[in-house]
mmCIF file of C-alpha atoms and ligand atoms in Angstrom:
data_model
loop_
_atom_site.group_PDB
_atom_site.id
_atom_site.type_symbol
_atom_site.label_atom_id
_atom_site.label_comp_id
_atom_site.label_asym_id
_atom_site.label_seq_id
_atom_site.Cartn_x
_atom_site.Cartn_y
_atom_site.Cartn_z
ATOM 1 C CA MET Y 811 121.621 88.046 97.899
ATOM 2 C CA THR Y 812 120.621 91.238 96.071
ATOM 3 C CA ILE Y 813 120.825 94.723 97.594
ATOM 4 C CA PRO Y 814 116.979 95.078 97.925
ATOM 5 C CA GLN Y 815 116.864 91.781 99.890
ATOM 6 C CA GLY Y 816 119.175 93.058 102.609
ATOM 7 C CA THR Y 817 118.214 96.749 102.663
ATOM 8 C CA THR Y 818 115.262 99.088 102.155
ATOM 9 C CA VAL Y 819 116.356 99.891 98.579
ATOM 10 C CA PRO Y 820 113.217 99.484 96.395
ATOM 11 C CA ALA Y 821 113.255 96.287 94.320
ATOM 12 C CA VAL Y 822 111.220 97.969 91.585
ATOM 13 C CA TYR Y 823 112.364 101.457 90.614
ATOM 14 C CA SER Y 824 109.973 104.347 90.072
ATOM 15 C CA PRO Y 825 110.391 108.045 90.889
ATOM 16 C CA ASP Y 826 107.987 107.597 93.820
ATOM 17 C CA THR Y 827 109.743 104.582 95.360
ATOM 18 C CA ALA Y 828 113.126 106.291 94.832
ATOM 19 C CA LEU Y 829 111.972 109.473 96.559
ATOM 20 C CA ALA Y 830 110.451 107.471 99.396
ATOM 21 C CA PHE Y 831 113.825 105.702 99.792
ATOM 22 C CA ILE Y 832 115.642 109.063 100.047
ATOM 23 C CA HIS Y 833 113.134 110.353 102.593
ATOM 24 C CA ARG Y 834 113.639 107.199 104.674
ATOM 25 C CA GLN Y 835 117.395 107.901 104.707
ATOM 26 C CA TRP Y 836 116.832 111.497 105.896
ATOM 27 C CA GLY Y 837 114.436 110.174 108.526
ATOM 28 C CA ARG Y 838 117.197 108.056 110.096
ATOM 29 C CA LEU Y 839 118.994 111.229 111.195
ATOM 30 C CA THR Y 840 115.972 113.079 112.511
ATOM 31 C CA GLY Y 841 114.847 109.978 114.391
ATOM 32 C CA THR Y 842 117.278 108.084 116.607
ATOM 33 C CA GLU Y 843 118.244 105.335 114.180
ATOM 34 C CA GLY Y 844 121.613 106.661 113.035
ATOM 35 C CA ILE Y 845 122.899 108.290 109.871
ATOM 36 C CA SER Y 846 122.687 107.448 106.184
ATOM 37 C CA LEU Y 847 125.088 109.098 103.735
ATOM 38 C CA ALA Y 848 125.772 108.973 100.007
ATOM 39 C CA ILE Y 849 129.190 107.890 98.762
ATOM 40 C CA ALA Y 850 130.016 110.602 96.223
ATOM 41 C CA HIS Y 851 132.714 110.673 93.546
ATOM 42 C CA PRO Y 852 135.520 112.949 94.820
ATOM 43 C CA SER Y 853 135.746 114.884 91.514
ATOM 44 C CA THR Y 854 132.255 114.827 90.023
ATOM 45 C CA ASP Y 855 130.161 114.520 93.225
ATOM 46 C CA GLU Y 856 128.086 111.853 91.458
ATOM 47 C CA ALA Y 857 126.308 109.561 93.933
ATOM 48 C CA LEU Y 858 127.916 106.094 93.761
ATOM 49 C CA GLY Y 859 126.597 104.293 96.785
ATOM 50 C CA LEU Y 860 125.450 104.453 100.376
ATOM 51 C CA MET Y 861 126.973 104.145 103.858
ATOM 52 C CA VAL Y 862 124.896 103.842 107.018
ATOM 53 C CA LEU Y 863 125.710 103.813 110.706
ATOM 54 C CA LEU Y 864 122.866 102.441 112.797
ATOM 55 C CA TYR Y 865 122.773 102.440 116.586
ATOM 56 C CA ARG Y 866 122.854 99.030 118.259
ATOM 57 C CA GLU Y 867 121.196 98.423 121.612
ATOM 58 C CA GLU Y 868 124.477 98.611 123.530
ATOM 59 C CA LYS Y 869 125.580 102.192 124.304
ATOM 60 C CA GLY Y 870 128.440 103.474 122.131
ATOM 61 C CA VAL Y 871 128.047 100.743 119.496
ATOM 62 C CA VAL Y 872 126.949 101.253 115.883
ATOM 63 C CA GLY Y 873 126.585 98.879 112.952
ATOM 64 C CA ILE Y 874 127.937 99.896 109.559
ATOM 65 C CA GLY Y 875 126.315 98.975 106.227
ATOM 66 C CA TYR Y 876 127.087 99.907 102.636
ATOM 67 C CA TRP Y 877 126.617 99.297 98.938
ATOM 68 C CA VAL Y 878 128.141 100.695 95.750
ATOM 69 C CA VAL Y 879 126.433 100.743 92.328
ATOM 70 C CA PRO Y 880 127.795 97.959 90.086
ATOM 71 C CA ASN Y 881 129.594 100.204 87.568
ATOM 72 C CA ALA Y 882 131.561 101.984 90.314
ATOM 73 C CA ARG Y 883 132.783 98.847 92.115
ATOM 74 C CA ARG Y 884 136.426 97.759 92.580
ATOM 75 C CA GLN Y 885 137.731 101.320 92.533
ATOM 76 C CA GLY Y 886 138.259 101.657 96.269
ATOM 77 C CA PHE Y 887 135.112 103.701 97.028
ATOM 78 C CA ALA Y 888 133.556 101.412 99.668
ATOM 79 C CA SER Y 889 136.786 100.805 101.574
ATOM 80 C CA ALA Y 890 137.712 104.512 101.556
ATOM 81 C CA ALA Y 891 134.229 105.511 102.717
ATOM 82 C CA ALA Y 892 134.110 102.816 105.446
ATOM 83 C CA GLU Y 893 137.518 103.909 106.726
ATOM 84 C CA LEU Y 894 136.493 107.578 106.783
ATOM 85 C CA LEU Y 895 133.063 107.084 108.334
ATOM 86 C CA SER Y 896 134.230 104.655 111.024
ATOM 87 C CA ARG Y 897 137.175 106.939 111.883
ATOM 88 C CA TRP Y 898 134.778 109.900 112.184
ATOM 89 C CA ALA Y 899 132.434 107.906 114.440
ATOM 90 C CA LEU Y 900 135.292 106.772 116.704
ATOM 91 C CA THR Y 901 136.986 110.168 116.988
ATOM 92 C CA GLU Y 902 134.269 112.823 116.621
ATOM 93 C CA ILE Y 903 130.936 111.604 117.997
ATOM 94 C CA GLY Y 904 131.827 109.420 120.964
ATOM 95 C CA ILE Y 905 131.311 105.986 119.415
ATOM 96 C CA SER Y 906 133.414 103.195 120.967
ATOM 97 C CA ARG Y 907 132.790 100.378 118.524
ATOM 98 C CA VAL Y 908 131.763 100.174 114.859
ATOM 99 C CA GLU Y 909 130.731 96.660 113.873
ATOM 100 C CA ALA Y 910 129.644 94.807 110.748
ATOM 101 C CA HIS Y 911 127.832 91.514 110.183
ATOM 102 C CA VAL Y 912 128.740 89.915 106.859
ATOM 103 C CA GLN Y 913 127.529 86.799 105.055
ATOM 104 C CA PRO Y 914 130.478 84.363 104.974
ATOM 105 C CA ASP Y 915 130.490 84.146 101.161
ATOM 106 C CA ASN Y 916 130.558 87.927 100.621
ATOM 107 C CA ASP Y 917 134.244 88.253 99.705
ATOM 108 C CA ALA Y 918 133.884 91.843 98.470
ATOM 109 C CA SER Y 919 132.438 92.980 101.808
ATOM 110 C CA LYS Y 920 135.013 91.076 103.887
ATOM 111 C CA ARG Y 921 137.879 92.608 101.925
ATOM 112 C CA THR Y 922 136.284 96.050 102.111
ATOM 113 C CA LEU Y 923 136.247 95.878 105.904
ATOM 114 C CA ILE Y 924 139.822 94.608 106.195
ATOM 115 C CA ALA Y 925 140.986 97.371 103.811
ATOM 116 C CA ALA Y 926 139.092 99.897 105.966
ATOM 117 C CA GLY Y 927 140.922 98.837 109.147
ATOM 118 C CA PHE Y 928 138.337 96.493 110.683
ATOM 119 C CA ARG Y 929 139.271 93.233 112.428
ATOM 120 C CA HIS Y 930 137.547 89.888 112.045
ATOM 121 C CA GLU Y 931 136.256 88.666 115.423
ATOM 122 C CA GLY Y 932 134.181 85.552 114.870
ATOM 123 C CA LEU Y 933 131.044 83.888 113.548
ATOM 124 C CA LEU Y 934 127.424 84.208 114.673
ATOM 125 C CA ARG Y 935 125.577 81.085 113.557
ATOM 126 C CA SER Y 936 122.127 81.450 111.929
ATOM 127 C CA TYR Y 937 122.125 85.156 112.784
ATOM 128 C CA LEU Y 938 120.892 86.954 109.648
ATOM 129 C CA ASP Y 939 117.212 86.762 108.783
ATOM 130 C CA TYR Y 940 116.291 87.053 105.096
ATOM 131 C CA ALA Y 941 112.847 86.505 103.605
ATOM 132 C CA THR Y 942 113.779 83.078 102.202
ATOM 133 C CA HIS Y 943 116.496 81.780 104.537
ATOM 134 C CA ARG Y 944 118.777 82.447 107.480
ATOM 135 C CA SER Y 945 122.525 82.918 107.230
ATOM 136 C CA ASP Y 946 125.535 82.805 109.509
ATOM 137 C CA ALA Y 947 127.252 86.174 109.994
ATOM 138 C CA LEU Y 948 130.917 86.979 110.284
ATOM 139 C CA VAL Y 949 131.555 89.727 112.824
ATOM 140 C CA PHE Y 950 134.031 92.510 112.122
ATOM 141 C CA SER Y 951 134.732 95.548 114.277
ATOM 142 C CA ARG Y 952 136.831 98.675 114.547
ATOM 143 C CA ILE Y 953 137.426 100.293 117.928
ATOM 144 C CA GLN Y 954 139.347 103.387 119.018
ATOM 145 C CA SER Y 955 142.612 101.522 119.687
ATOM 146 C CA ASP Y 956 142.572 100.168 116.096
ATOM 147 C CA LEU Y 957 143.038 103.693 114.713
HETATM 148 C C1 COA I 265 130.824 95.181 99.014
HETATM 149 C C2 COA I 265 130.906 96.398 98.095
HETATM 150 C C3 COA I 265 130.260 97.586 98.820
HETATM 151 C C4 COA I 265 132.388 96.711 97.800
HETATM 152 O O1 COA I 265 132.438 97.947 97.131
HETATM 153 P P1 COA I 265 133.707 98.399 96.253
HETATM 154 O O2 COA I 265 133.646 99.900 96.132
HETATM 155 O O3 COA I 265 133.770 97.596 95.026
HETATM 156 O O4 COA I 265 134.923 97.963 97.201
HETATM 157 P P2 COA I 265 136.434 98.471 97.063
HETATM 158 O O5 COA I 265 136.710 98.857 95.639
HETATM 159 O O6 COA I 265 136.682 99.479 98.127
HETATM 160 O O7 COA I 265 137.221 97.128 97.340
HETATM 161 C C5 COA I 265 137.559 96.744 98.655
HETATM 162 C C6 COA I 265 138.259 95.390 98.598
HETATM 163 O O8 COA I 265 137.333 94.381 98.162
HETATM 164 C C7 COA I 265 137.848 93.706 97.020
HETATM 165 N N1 COA I 265 136.727 93.365 96.183
HETATM 166 C C8 COA I 265 135.810 94.196 95.640
HETATM 167 N N2 COA I 265 134.894 93.493 94.943
HETATM 168 C C9 COA I 265 135.265 92.194 95.052
HETATM 169 C C10 COA I 265 134.695 90.964 94.562
HETATM 170 N N3 COA I 265 133.574 90.976 93.811
HETATM 171 N N4 COA I 265 135.315 89.810 94.884
HETATM 172 C C11 COA I 265 136.427 89.786 95.658
HETATM 173 N N5 COA I 265 137.008 90.922 96.163
HETATM 174 C C12 COA I 265 136.419 92.096 95.853
HETATM 175 C C13 COA I 265 138.780 94.709 96.373
HETATM 176 O O9 COA I 265 139.728 94.080 95.537
HETATM 177 C C14 COA I 265 139.408 95.316 97.597
HETATM 178 O O10 COA I 265 140.326 94.406 98.167
HETATM 179 P P3 COA I 265 141.855 94.771 98.444
HETATM 180 O O11 COA I 265 141.828 96.003 99.320
HETATM 181 O O12 COA I 265 142.346 93.564 99.147
HETATM 182 O O13 COA I 265 142.420 95.028 97.090
HETATM 183 C C15 COA I 265 130.171 96.136 96.740
HETATM 184 O O14 COA I 265 130.691 94.966 96.153
HETATM 185 C C16 COA I 265 128.670 96.000 96.880
HETATM 186 O O15 COA I 265 127.936 97.005 96.857
HETATM 187 N N6 COA I 265 128.155 94.751 97.059
HETATM 188 C C17 COA I 265 126.735 94.501 97.199
HETATM 189 C C18 COA I 265 126.207 95.000 98.560
HETATM 190 C C19 COA I 265 126.930 94.367 99.732
HETATM 191 O O16 COA I 265 127.302 93.193 99.691
HETATM 192 N N7 COA I 265 127.116 95.181 100.799
HETATM 193 C C20 COA I 265 127.755 94.724 102.018
HETATM 194 C C21 COA I 265 126.800 93.972 102.893
HETATM 195 S S1 COA I 265 127.634 93.397 104.381
#
């Protein structure tokens, strides 16, 4: 699965679609969807990826999502950002549970969550809906007592 298939990242880049993407991210905060943040390089501040927290239906629960641009991968950025953002949610803004749904073959994402302090809970069968197919989802979570 590519990033545009599972997110609202434009599949075809143009300045207009890129700007519209950024405005959609800002809109998440001003609406009630959640928060969308850039992962920035700690020294250069260059944008390397994205982290979102989106409210689930159940009170106090958010879902976490993320991606990192290919040339910045395997340097610890996603796991550090997921650790930081989930810790902030659980300690500063009254969230009780941060959860993630991951395709079973996405080893990078599974290892990112484990490195960020999440626990694997189980499998939701035929849970994820993509344009061309459905997929099972592994469930991971981090709660306040995991900190
Ligand atoms: C998943 C993703 C965000 C990981 O980003 P990253 O910055 O490379 O991750 P990190 O460098 O923090 O690595 C975290 C762990 O994953 C492992 N990892 C990273 N890429 C991997 C890969 N391709 N295969 C296997 N393990 C991988 C790292 O070795 C590390 O494991 P460790 O802590 O046991 O050493 C990135 O691969 C990506 O953007 N993928 C496409 C989008 C996506 O799948 N998002 C998640 C949807 S649920």
